[in-house]
Amino acid sequence: MDDDVRRPGTVVPIRDRAPSRPIRKDEIVISERGLYVESWLPERRSRRRPLLMVHGQLAGSWVWHRFQEHFAQRGWEGHALNLRAHYWSDVADLAEPTFESYLDDV
């Protein structure tokens, strides 16, 4: 049996699918806050609202790379924000980090 033949009803893994749309990746720093943001943008934007992805503790925007690429290939604009003192964002005084301080970042 040929390796390229799949049984009917099987799902083709995402990595085997051709991208449906070209994408562009941008990186910006929100200077007044020192926050690093990675954006994945489809070449042709849709009317869909953009996605905002925020990481959890001990992580950064990098955790969203596969998701960002997946959604951008399907026409979604996405932005992955790095909270203060995470990944490439500026280090802040985190003597007493609070939920509200992270909420201010968003």
PDB file of N, CA and C in Angstrom:
ATOM      1  N   MET A   1       0.847  -1.187   0.000  1.00  0.00           N
ATOM      2  CA  MET A   1       0.000   0.000   0.000  1.00  0.00           C
ATOM      3  C   MET A   1       0.889   1.245   0.000  1.00  0.00           C
ATOM      4  N   ASP A   2       0.521   2.230  -0.773  1.00  0.00           N
ATOM      5  CA  ASP A   2       1.287   3.472  -0.880  1.00  0.00           C
ATOM      6  C   ASP A   2       1.205   4.270   0.416  1.00  0.00           C
ATOM      7  N   ASP A   3       2.352   4.817   0.869  1.00  0.00           N
ATOM      8  CA  ASP A   3       2.390   5.584   2.119  1.00  0.00           C
ATOM      9  C   ASP A   3       1.596   6.884   2.045  1.00  0.00           C
ATOM     10  N   ASP A   4       1.380   7.400   0.839  1.00  0.00           N
ATOM     11  CA  ASP A   4       0.673   8.670   0.700  1.00  0.00           C
ATOM     12  C   ASP A   4      -0.845   8.516   0.724  1.00  0.00           C
ATOM     13  N   VAL A   5      -1.322   7.291   0.703  1.00  0.00           N
ATOM     14  CA  VAL A   5      -2.766   7.054   0.694  1.00  0.00           C
ATOM     15  C   VAL A   5      -3.257   6.964   2.130  1.00  0.00           C
ATOM     16  N   ARG A   6      -4.286   7.703   2.441  1.00  0.00           N
ATOM     17  CA  ARG A   6      -4.874   7.672   3.782  1.00  0.00           C
ATOM     18  C   ARG A   6      -6.255   7.057   3.695  1.00  0.00           C
ATOM     19  N   ARG A   7      -6.646   6.444   4.763  1.00  0.00           N
ATOM     20  CA  ARG A   7      -7.981   5.856   4.816  1.00  0.00           C
ATOM     21  C   ARG A   7      -9.028   6.961   4.790  1.00  0.00           C
ATOM     22  N   PRO A   8     -10.178   6.698   4.184  1.00  0.00           N
ATOM     23  CA  PRO A   8     -11.257   7.700   4.200  1.00  0.00           C
ATOM     24  C   PRO A   8     -11.642   8.037   5.638  1.00  0.00           C
ATOM     25  N   GLY A   9     -11.860   9.311   5.887  1.00  0.00           N
ATOM     26  CA  GLY A   9     -12.271   9.755   7.217  1.00  0.00           C
ATOM     27  C   GLY A   9     -11.127  10.072   8.152  1.00  0.00           C
ATOM     28  N   THR A  10      -9.878   9.842   7.727  1.00  0.00           N
ATOM     29  CA  THR A  10      -8.760  10.183   8.603  1.00  0.00           C
ATOM     30  C   THR A  10      -8.462  11.665   8.480  1.00  0.00           C
ATOM     31  N   VAL A  11      -7.950  12.225   9.539  1.00  0.00           N
ATOM     32  CA  VAL A  11      -7.643  13.652   9.584  1.00  0.00           C
ATOM     33  C   VAL A  11      -6.188  13.857   9.194  1.00  0.00           C
ATOM     34  N   VAL A  12      -5.955  14.802   8.302  1.00  0.00           N
ATOM     35  CA  VAL A  12      -4.600  15.130   7.890  1.00  0.00           C
ATOM     36  C   VAL A  12      -3.995  16.032   8.955  1.00  0.00           C
ATOM     37  N   PRO A  13      -2.838  15.657   9.528  1.00  0.00           N
ATOM     38  CA  PRO A  13      -2.214  16.515  10.541  1.00  0.00           C
ATOM     39  C   PRO A  13      -1.945  17.908   9.988  1.00  0.00           C
ATOM     40  N   ILE A  14      -2.028  18.908  10.849  1.00  0.00           N
ATOM     41  CA  ILE A  14      -1.840  20.302  10.430  1.00  0.00           C
ATOM     42  C   ILE A  14      -0.510  20.485   9.725  1.00  0.00           C
ATOM     43  N   ARG A  15       0.539  19.842  10.227  1.00  0.00           N
ATOM     44  CA  ARG A  15       1.865  20.037   9.624  1.00  0.00           C
ATOM     45  C   ARG A  15       1.919  19.538   8.184  1.00  0.00           C
ATOM     46  N   ASP A  16       0.996  18.631   7.795  1.00  0.00           N
ATOM     47  CA  ASP A  16       0.972  18.101   6.438  1.00  0.00           C
ATOM     48  C   ASP A  16       0.094  18.917   5.494  1.00  0.00           C
ATOM     49  N   ARG A  17      -0.632  19.850   6.032  1.00  0.00           N
ATOM     50  CA  ARG A  17      -1.520  20.667   5.203  1.00  0.00           C
ATOM     51  C   ARG A  17      -0.766  21.882   4.676  1.00  0.00           C
ATOM     52  N   ALA A  18      -1.060  22.236   3.464  1.00  0.00           N
ATOM     53  CA  ALA A  18      -0.460  23.454   2.912  1.00  0.00           C
ATOM     54  C   ALA A  18      -1.128  24.659   3.556  1.00  0.00           C
ATOM     55  N   PRO A  19      -0.346  25.703   3.865  1.00  0.00           N
ATOM     56  CA  PRO A  19      -0.965  26.900   4.444  1.00  0.00           C
ATOM     57  C   PRO A  19      -2.000  27.465   3.481  1.00  0.00           C
ATOM     58  N   SER A  20      -3.131  27.852   4.031  1.00  0.00           N
ATOM     59  CA  SER A  20      -4.193  28.361   3.174  1.00  0.00           C
ATOM     60  C   SER A  20      -3.969  29.816   2.795  1.00  0.00           C
ATOM     61  N   ARG A  21      -3.226  30.545   3.604  1.00  0.00           N
ATOM     62  CA  ARG A  21      -2.968  31.956   3.315  1.00  0.00           C
ATOM     63  C   ARG A  21      -1.553  32.316   3.762  1.00  0.00           C
ATOM     64  N   PRO A  22      -0.892  33.202   3.018  1.00  0.00           N
ATOM     65  CA  PRO A  22       0.414  33.674   3.470  1.00  0.00           C
ATOM     66  C   PRO A  22       0.263  34.474   4.764  1.00  0.00           C
ATOM     67  N   ILE A  23       1.273  34.411   5.611  1.00  0.00           N
ATOM     68  CA  ILE A  23       1.230  35.136   6.879  1.00  0.00           C
ATOM     69  C   ILE A  23       2.503  35.953   7.066  1.00  0.00           C
ATOM     70  N   ARG A  24       2.408  36.940   7.947  1.00  0.00           N
ATOM     71  CA  ARG A  24       3.539  37.796   8.287  1.00  0.00           C
ATOM     72  C   ARG A  24       3.619  37.874   9.803  1.00  0.00           C
ATOM     73  N   LYS A  25       4.831  37.820  10.326  1.00  0.00           N
ATOM     74  CA  LYS A  25       5.016  37.940  11.768  1.00  0.00           C
ATOM     75  C   LYS A  25       5.683  39.279  12.070  1.00  0.00           C
ATOM     76  N   ASP A  26       5.106  40.031  13.003  1.00  0.00           N
ATOM     77  CA  ASP A  26       5.670  41.304  13.452  1.00  0.00           C
ATOM     78  C   ASP A  26       5.982  41.214  14.935  1.00  0.00           C
ATOM     79  N   GLU A  27       6.987  41.956  15.353  1.00  0.00           N
ATOM     80  CA  GLU A  27       7.338  42.047  16.768  1.00  0.00           C
ATOM     81  C   GLU A  27       7.437  43.521  17.126  1.00  0.00           C
ATOM     82  N   ILE A  28       6.769  43.914  18.200  1.00  0.00           N
ATOM     83  CA  ILE A  28       6.830  45.309  18.634  1.00  0.00           C
ATOM     84  C   ILE A  28       7.041  45.366  20.139  1.00  0.00           C
ATOM     85  N   VAL A  29       7.535  46.501  20.582  1.00  0.00           N
ATOM     86  CA  VAL A  29       7.635  46.775  22.013  1.00  0.00           C
ATOM     87  C   VAL A  29       6.780  48.001  22.283  1.00  0.00           C
ATOM     88  N   ILE A  30       5.846  47.862  23.198  1.00  0.00           N
ATOM     89  CA  ILE A  30       5.035  49.006  23.616  1.00  0.00           C
ATOM     90  C   ILE A  30       5.928  49.802  24.557  1.00  0.00           C
ATOM     91  N   SER A  31       6.533  50.860  24.029  1.00  0.00           N
ATOM     92  CA  SER A  31       7.630  51.536  24.717  1.00  0.00           C
ATOM     93  C   SER A  31       7.280  52.093  26.086  1.00  0.00           C
ATOM     94  N   GLU A  32       6.114  52.693  26.237  1.00  0.00           N
ATOM     95  CA  GLU A  32       5.785  53.294  27.536  1.00  0.00           C
ATOM     96  C   GLU A  32       5.635  52.242  28.634  1.00  0.00           C
ATOM     97  N   ARG A  33       5.387  50.991  28.261  1.00  0.00           N
ATOM     98  CA  ARG A  33       5.230  49.911  29.250  1.00  0.00           C
ATOM     99  C   ARG A  33       6.384  48.920  29.206  1.00  0.00           C
ATOM    100  N   GLY A  34       7.136  48.926  28.090  1.00  0.00           N
ATOM    101  CA  GLY A  34       8.216  47.960  27.929  1.00  0.00           C
ATOM    102  C   GLY A  34       7.716  46.548  27.680  1.00  0.00           C
ATOM    103  N   LEU A  35       6.519  46.435  27.114  1.00  0.00           N
ATOM    104  CA  LEU A  35       5.924  45.122  26.874  1.00  0.00           C
ATOM    105  C   LEU A  35       6.196  44.672  25.441  1.00  0.00           C
ATOM    106  N   TYR A  36       6.627  43.442  25.302  1.00  0.00           N
ATOM    107  CA  TYR A  36       6.953  42.848  24.010  1.00  0.00           C
ATOM    108  C   TYR A  36       5.739  42.085  23.490  1.00  0.00           C
ATOM    109  N   VAL A  37       5.382  42.332  22.219  1.00  0.00           N
ATOM    110  CA  VAL A  37       4.205  41.703  21.610  1.00  0.00           C
ATOM    111  C   VAL A  37       4.613  41.065  20.285  1.00  0.00           C
ATOM    112  N   GLU A  38       4.182  39.828  20.078  1.00  0.00           N
ATOM    113  CA  GLU A  38       4.380  39.153  18.797  1.00  0.00           C
ATOM    114  C   GLU A  38       3.028  39.075  18.099  1.00  0.00           C
ATOM    115  N   SER A  39       3.002  39.515  16.844  1.00  0.00           N
ATOM    116  CA  SER A  39       1.757  39.515  16.073  1.00  0.00           C
ATOM    117  C   SER A  39       1.924  38.650  14.836  1.00  0.00           C
ATOM    118  N   TRP A  40       0.926  37.856  14.562  1.00  0.00           N
ATOM    119  CA  TRP A  40       0.882  37.033  13.356  1.00  0.00           C
ATOM    120  C   TRP A  40      -0.299  37.540  12.544  1.00  0.00           C
ATOM    121  N   LEU A  41      -0.002  37.968  11.328  1.00  0.00           N
ATOM    122  CA  LEU A  41      -1.017  38.635  10.514  1.00  0.00           C
ATOM    123  C   LEU A  41      -1.189  37.926   9.180  1.00  0.00           C
ATOM    124  N   PRO A  42      -2.422  37.620   8.814  1.00  0.00           N
ATOM    125  CA  PRO A  42      -2.640  37.068   7.478  1.00  0.00           C
ATOM    126  C   PRO A  42      -2.401  38.165   6.445  1.00  0.00           C
ATOM    127  N   GLU A  43      -1.959  37.776   5.269  1.00  0.00           N
ATOM    128  CA  GLU A  43      -1.724  38.771   4.221  1.00  0.00           C
ATOM    129  C   GLU A  43      -3.011  39.521   3.896  1.00  0.00           C
ATOM    130  N   ARG A  44      -4.103  38.786   3.863  1.00  0.00           N
ATOM    131  CA  ARG A  44      -5.409  39.418   3.636  1.00  0.00           C
ATOM    132  C   ARG A  44      -6.208  39.290   4.916  1.00  0.00           C
ATOM    133  N   ARG A  45      -6.509  40.401   5.514  1.00  0.00           N
ATOM    134  CA  ARG A  45      -7.270  40.392   6.762  1.00  0.00           C
ATOM    135  C   ARG A  45      -8.733  40.079   6.515  1.00  0.00           C
ATOM    136  N   SER A  46      -9.322  39.434   7.492  1.00  0.00           N
ATOM    137  CA  SER A  46     -10.754  39.159   7.432  1.00  0.00           C
ATOM    138  C   SER A  46     -11.469  40.179   8.317  1.00  0.00           C
ATOM    139  N   ARG A  47     -12.765  40.059   8.396  1.00  0.00           N
ATOM    140  CA  ARG A  47     -13.544  40.965   9.253  1.00  0.00           C
ATOM    141  C   ARG A  47     -13.642  40.439  10.680  1.00  0.00           C
ATOM    142  N   ARG A  48     -12.987  39.335  10.933  1.00  0.00           N
ATOM    143  CA  ARG A  48     -13.016  38.762  12.276  1.00  0.00           C
ATOM    144  C   ARG A  48     -12.270  39.660  13.250  1.00  0.00           C
ATOM    145  N   ARG A  49     -12.704  39.646  14.479  1.00  0.00           N
ATOM    146  CA  ARG A  49     -11.993  40.410  15.507  1.00  0.00           C
ATOM    147  C   ARG A  49     -10.653  39.737  15.780  1.00  0.00           C
ATOM    148  N   PRO A  50      -9.609  40.519  16.071  1.00  0.00           N
ATOM    149  CA  PRO A  50      -8.298  39.919  16.337  1.00  0.00           C
ATOM    150  C   PRO A  50      -8.305  39.107  17.632  1.00  0.00           C
ATOM    151  N   LEU A  51      -7.394  38.147  17.690  1.00  0.00           N
ATOM    152  CA  LEU A  51      -7.234  37.317  18.879  1.00  0.00           C
ATOM    153  C   LEU A  51      -6.123  37.893  19.746  1.00  0.00           C
ATOM    154  N   LEU A  52      -6.320  37.901  21.048  1.00  0.00           N
ATOM    155  CA  LEU A  52      -5.281  38.301  21.992  1.00  0.00           C
ATOM    156  C   LEU A  52      -4.966  37.092  22.854  1.00  0.00           C
ATOM    157  N   MET A  53      -3.708  36.683  22.827  1.00  0.00           N
ATOM    158  CA  MET A  53      -3.290  35.516  23.596  1.00  0.00           C
ATOM    159  C   MET A  53      -2.345  35.968  24.699  1.00  0.00           C
ATOM    160  N   VAL A  54      -2.657  35.557  25.915  1.00  0.00           N
ATOM    161  CA  VAL A  54      -1.857  35.938  27.081  1.00  0.00           C
ATOM    162  C   VAL A  54      -1.398  34.659  27.767  1.00  0.00           C
ATOM    163  N   HIS A  55      -0.114  34.567  28.014  1.00  0.00           N
ATOM    164  CA  HIS A  55       0.486  33.372  28.609  1.00  0.00           C
ATOM    165  C   HIS A  55       0.212  33.285  30.107  1.00  0.00           C
ATOM    166  N   GLY A  56       0.572  32.174  30.679  1.00  0.00           N
ATOM    167  CA  GLY A  56       0.464  31.977  32.120  1.00  0.00           C
ATOM    168  C   GLY A  56       1.811  32.178  32.798  1.00  0.00           C
ATOM    169  N   GLN A  57       1.893  31.760  34.031  1.00  0.00           N
ATOM    170  CA  GLN A  57       3.108  31.917  34.824  1.00  0.00           C
ATOM    171  C   GLN A  57       4.244  31.089  34.218  1.00  0.00           C
ATOM    172  N   LEU A  58       5.460  31.618  34.299  1.00  0.00           N
ATOM    173  CA  LEU A  58       6.674  30.956  33.812  1.00  0.00           C
ATOM    174  C   LEU A  58       6.641  30.665  32.314  1.00  0.00           C
ATOM    175  N   ALA A  59       6.020  31.534  31.555  1.00  0.00           N
ATOM    176  CA  ALA A  59       5.931  31.344  30.106  1.00  0.00           C
ATOM    177  C   ALA A  59       6.050  32.694  29.411  1.00  0.00           C
ATOM    178  N   GLY A  60       5.827  32.701  28.133  1.00  0.00           N
ATOM    179  CA  GLY A  60       5.867  33.928  27.345  1.00  0.00           C
ATOM    180  C   GLY A  60       5.087  33.720  26.061  1.00  0.00           C
ATOM    181  N   SER A  61       5.181  34.685  25.165  1.00  0.00           N
ATOM    182  CA  SER A  61       4.418  34.620  23.918  1.00  0.00           C
ATOM    183  C   SER A  61       4.789  33.402  23.081  1.00  0.00           C
ATOM    184  N   TRP A  62       5.973  32.872  23.297  1.00  0.00           N
ATOM    185  CA  TRP A  62       6.436  31.718  22.533  1.00  0.00           C
ATOM    186  C   TRP A  62       5.508  30.511  22.674  1.00  0.00           C
ATOM    187  N   VAL A  63       4.765  30.404  23.772  1.00  0.00           N
ATOM    188  CA  VAL A  63       3.872  29.248  23.939  1.00  0.00           C
ATOM    189  C   VAL A  63       2.736  29.263  22.914  1.00  0.00           C
ATOM    190  N   TRP A  64       2.500  30.398  22.292  1.00  0.00           N
ATOM    191  CA  TRP A  64       1.388  30.536  21.352  1.00  0.00           C
ATOM    192  C   TRP A  64       1.804  30.413  19.890  1.00  0.00           C
ATOM    193  N   HIS A  65       3.088  30.199  19.578  1.00  0.00           N
ATOM    194  CA  HIS A  65       3.553  30.223  18.185  1.00  0.00           C
ATOM    195  C   HIS A  65       2.755  29.305  17.264  1.00  0.00           C
ATOM    196  N   ARG A  66       2.560  28.069  17.644  1.00  0.00           N
ATOM    197  CA  ARG A  66       1.820  27.144  16.767  1.00  0.00           C
ATOM    198  C   ARG A  66       0.368  27.579  16.584  1.00  0.00           C
ATOM    199  N   PHE A  67      -0.234  28.055  17.664  1.00  0.00           N
ATOM    200  CA  PHE A  67      -1.621  28.512  17.577  1.00  0.00           C
ATOM    201  C   PHE A  67      -1.718  29.754  16.694  1.00  0.00           C
ATOM    202  N   GLN A  68      -0.773  30.683  16.895  1.00  0.00           N
ATOM    203  CA  GLN A  68      -0.784  31.921  16.113  1.00  0.00           C
ATOM    204  C   GLN A  68      -0.675  31.613  14.622  1.00  0.00           C
ATOM    205  N   GLU A  69       0.266  30.754  14.286  1.00  0.00           N
ATOM    206  CA  GLU A  69       0.448  30.401  12.877  1.00  0.00           C
ATOM    207  C   GLU A  69      -0.804  29.710  12.332  1.00  0.00           C
ATOM    208  N   HIS A  70      -1.349  28.792  13.083  1.00  0.00           N
ATOM    209  CA  HIS A  70      -2.554  28.066  12.674  1.00  0.00           C
ATOM    210  C   HIS A  70      -3.701  29.033  12.358  1.00  0.00           C
ATOM    211  N   PHE A  71      -3.967  29.960  13.275  1.00  0.00           N
ATOM    212  CA  PHE A  71      -5.080  30.886  13.070  1.00  0.00           C
ATOM    213  C   PHE A  71      -4.786  31.891  11.962  1.00  0.00           C
ATOM    214  N   ALA A  72      -3.549  32.366  11.858  1.00  0.00           N
ATOM    215  CA  ALA A  72      -3.200  33.326  10.803  1.00  0.00           C
ATOM    216  C   ALA A  72      -3.367  32.702   9.424  1.00  0.00           C
ATOM    217  N   GLN A  73      -3.032  31.426   9.286  1.00  0.00           N
ATOM    218  CA  GLN A  73      -3.208  30.748   8.002  1.00  0.00           C
ATOM    219  C   GLN A  73      -4.677  30.647   7.621  1.00  0.00           C
ATOM    220  N   ARG A  74      -5.540  30.828   8.576  1.00  0.00           N
ATOM    221  CA  ARG A  74      -6.979  30.753   8.326  1.00  0.00           C
ATOM    222  C   ARG A  74      -7.648  32.126   8.364  1.00  0.00           C
ATOM    223  N   GLY A  75      -6.820  33.183   8.302  1.00  0.00           N
ATOM    224  CA  GLY A  75      -7.351  34.531   8.173  1.00  0.00           C
ATOM    225  C   GLY A  75      -7.506  35.322   9.456  1.00  0.00           C
ATOM    226  N   TRP A  76      -7.103  34.765  10.584  1.00  0.00           N
ATOM    227  CA  TRP A  76      -7.236  35.464  11.863  1.00  0.00           C
ATOM    228  C   TRP A  76      -5.977  36.272  12.165  1.00  0.00           C
ATOM    229  N   GLU A  77      -6.156  37.493  12.599  1.00  0.00           N
ATOM    230  CA  GLU A  77      -5.058  38.318  13.110  1.00  0.00           C
ATOM    231  C   GLU A  77      -4.904  37.972  14.589  1.00  0.00           C
ATOM    232  N   GLY A  78      -3.665  37.748  15.031  1.00  0.00           N
ATOM    233  CA  GLY A  78      -3.456  37.384  16.429  1.00  0.00           C
ATOM    234  C   GLY A  78      -2.276  38.107  17.042  1.00  0.00           C
ATOM    235  N   HIS A  79      -2.395  38.417  18.320  1.00  0.00           N
ATOM    236  CA  HIS A  79      -1.345  39.120  19.056  1.00  0.00           C
ATOM    237  C   HIS A  79      -1.081  38.369  20.355  1.00  0.00           C
ATOM    238  N   ALA A  80       0.190  38.079  20.609  1.00  0.00           N
ATOM    239  CA  ALA A  80       0.578  37.390  21.841  1.00  0.00           C
ATOM    240  C   ALA A  80       1.382  38.369  22.691  1.00  0.00           C
ATOM    241  N   LEU A  81       0.814  38.743  23.805  1.00  0.00           N
ATOM    242  CA  LEU A  81       1.397  39.733  24.709  1.00  0.00           C
ATOM    243  C   LEU A  81       2.264  39.045  25.756  1.00  0.00           C
ATOM    244  N   ASN A  82       3.413  39.642  26.044  1.00  0.00           N
ATOM    245  CA  ASN A  82       4.250  39.179  27.144  1.00  0.00           C
ATOM    246  C   ASN A  82       4.034  40.109  28.327  1.00  0.00           C
ATOM    247  N   LEU A  83       3.594  39.554  29.428  1.00  0.00           N
ATOM    248  CA  LEU A  83       3.378  40.354  30.634  1.00  0.00           C
ATOM    249  C   LEU A  83       4.711  40.881  31.155  1.00  0.00           C
ATOM    250  N   ARG A  84       4.666  41.867  32.022  1.00  0.00           N
ATOM    251  CA  ARG A  84       5.892  42.444  32.583  1.00  0.00           C
ATOM    252  C   ARG A  84       6.771  41.356  33.201  1.00  0.00           C
ATOM    253  N   ALA A  85       8.069  41.516  32.985  1.00  0.00           N
ATOM    254  CA  ALA A  85       9.097  40.608  33.508  1.00  0.00           C
ATOM    255  C   ALA A  85       9.001  39.192  32.936  1.00  0.00           C
ATOM    256  N   HIS A  86       8.381  39.034  31.783  1.00  0.00           N
ATOM    257  CA  HIS A  86       8.309  37.742  31.119  1.00  0.00           C
ATOM    258  C   HIS A  86       8.901  37.862  29.720  1.00  0.00           C
ATOM    259  N   TYR A  87       9.638  36.838  29.326  1.00  0.00           N
ATOM    260  CA  TYR A  87      10.240  36.712  28.003  1.00  0.00           C
ATOM    261  C   TYR A  87      11.009  37.986  27.661  1.00  0.00           C
ATOM    262  N   TRP A  88      10.676  38.696  26.590  1.00  0.00           N
ATOM    263  CA  TRP A  88      11.436  39.878  26.176  1.00  0.00           C
ATOM    264  C   TRP A  88      10.885  41.191  26.729  1.00  0.00           C
ATOM    265  N   SER A  89       9.841  41.150  27.515  1.00  0.00           N
ATOM    266  CA  SER A  89       9.330  42.387  28.126  1.00  0.00           C
ATOM    267  C   SER A  89      10.298  42.859  29.200  1.00  0.00           C
ATOM    268  N   ASP A  90      10.256  44.164  29.484  1.00  0.00           N
ATOM    269  CA  ASP A  90      11.145  44.732  30.500  1.00  0.00           C
ATOM    270  C   ASP A  90      10.889  44.112  31.866  1.00  0.00           C
ATOM    271  N   VAL A  91      11.958  44.029  32.630  1.00  0.00           N
ATOM    272  CA  VAL A  91      11.849  43.538  34.004  1.00  0.00           C
ATOM    273  C   VAL A  91      11.234  44.639  34.851  1.00  0.00           C
ATOM    274  N   ALA A  92      10.266  44.278  35.635  1.00  0.00           N
ATOM    275  CA  ALA A  92       9.591  45.242  36.509  1.00  0.00           C
ATOM    276  C   ALA A  92       9.819  44.828  37.955  1.00  0.00           C
ATOM    277  N   ASP A  93       9.517  45.719  38.859  1.00  0.00           N
ATOM    278  CA  ASP A  93       9.602  45.397  40.280  1.00  0.00           C
ATOM    279  C   ASP A  93       8.445  44.468  40.617  1.00  0.00           C
ATOM    280  N   LEU A  94       8.781  43.232  40.851  1.00  0.00           N
ATOM    281  CA  LEU A  94       7.740  42.254  41.143  1.00  0.00           C
ATOM    282  C   LEU A  94       7.785  41.806  42.600  1.00  0.00           C
ATOM    283  N   ALA A  95       8.129  42.739  43.484  1.00  0.00           N
ATOM    284  CA  ALA A  95       8.162  42.403  44.909  1.00  0.00           C
ATOM    285  C   ALA A  95       6.804  41.896  45.364  1.00  0.00           C
ATOM    286  N   GLU A  96       5.761  42.522  44.866  1.00  0.00           N
ATOM    287  CA  GLU A  96       4.402  42.101  45.198  1.00  0.00           C
ATOM    288  C   GLU A  96       3.547  42.077  43.938  1.00  0.00           C
ATOM    289  N   PRO A  97       3.791  41.102  43.048  1.00  0.00           N
ATOM    290  CA  PRO A  97       2.966  41.062  41.839  1.00  0.00           C
ATOM    291  C   PRO A  97       1.518  40.740  42.193  1.00  0.00           C
ATOM    292  N   THR A  98       0.637  41.428  41.536  1.00  0.00           N
ATOM    293  CA  THR A  98      -0.788  41.207  41.786  1.00  0.00           C
ATOM    294  C   THR A  98      -1.487  40.935  40.465  1.00  0.00           C
ATOM    295  N   PHE A  99      -2.648  40.386  40.563  1.00  0.00           N
ATOM    296  CA  PHE A  99      -3.460  40.167  39.374  1.00  0.00           C
ATOM    297  C   PHE A  99      -3.741  41.500  38.694  1.00  0.00           C
ATOM    298  N   GLU A 100      -3.975  42.527  39.486  1.00  0.00           N
ATOM    299  CA  GLU A 100      -4.273  43.853  38.936  1.00  0.00           C
ATOM    300  C   GLU A 100      -3.089  44.415  38.150  1.00  0.00           C
ATOM    301  N   SER A 101      -1.853  44.166  38.614  1.00  0.00           N
ATOM    302  CA  SER A 101      -0.689  44.672  37.878  1.00  0.00           C
ATOM    303  C   SER A 101      -0.588  43.999  36.510  1.00  0.00           C
ATOM    304  N   TYR A 102      -0.883  42.710  36.446  1.00  0.00           N
ATOM    305  CA  TYR A 102      -0.888  42.030  35.156  1.00  0.00           C
ATOM    306  C   TYR A 102      -2.077  42.474  34.307  1.00  0.00           C
ATOM    307  N   LEU A 103      -3.183  42.734  34.930  1.00  0.00           N
ATOM    308  CA  LEU A 103      -4.360  43.219  34.213  1.00  0.00           C
ATOM    309  C   LEU A 103      -4.062  44.564  33.554  1.00  0.00           C
ATOM    310  N   ASP A 104      -3.263  45.407  34.225  1.00  0.00           N
ATOM    311  CA  ASP A 104      -2.852  46.686  33.640  1.00  0.00           C
ATOM    312  C   ASP A 104      -2.047  46.477  32.358  1.00  0.00           C
ATOM    313  N   ASP A 105      -1.279  45.389  32.299  1.00  0.00           N
ATOM    314  CA  ASP A 105      -0.492  45.100  31.102  1.00  0.00           C
ATOM    315  C   ASP A 105      -1.385  44.814  29.901  1.00  0.00           C
ATOM    316  N   VAL A 106      -2.492  44.166  30.167  1.00  0.00           N
ATOM    317  CA  VAL A 106      -3.403  43.792  29.081  1.00  0.00           C
ATOM    318  C   VAL A 106      -4.232  45.000  28.685  1.00  0.00           C
TER     319      VAL A 106
END
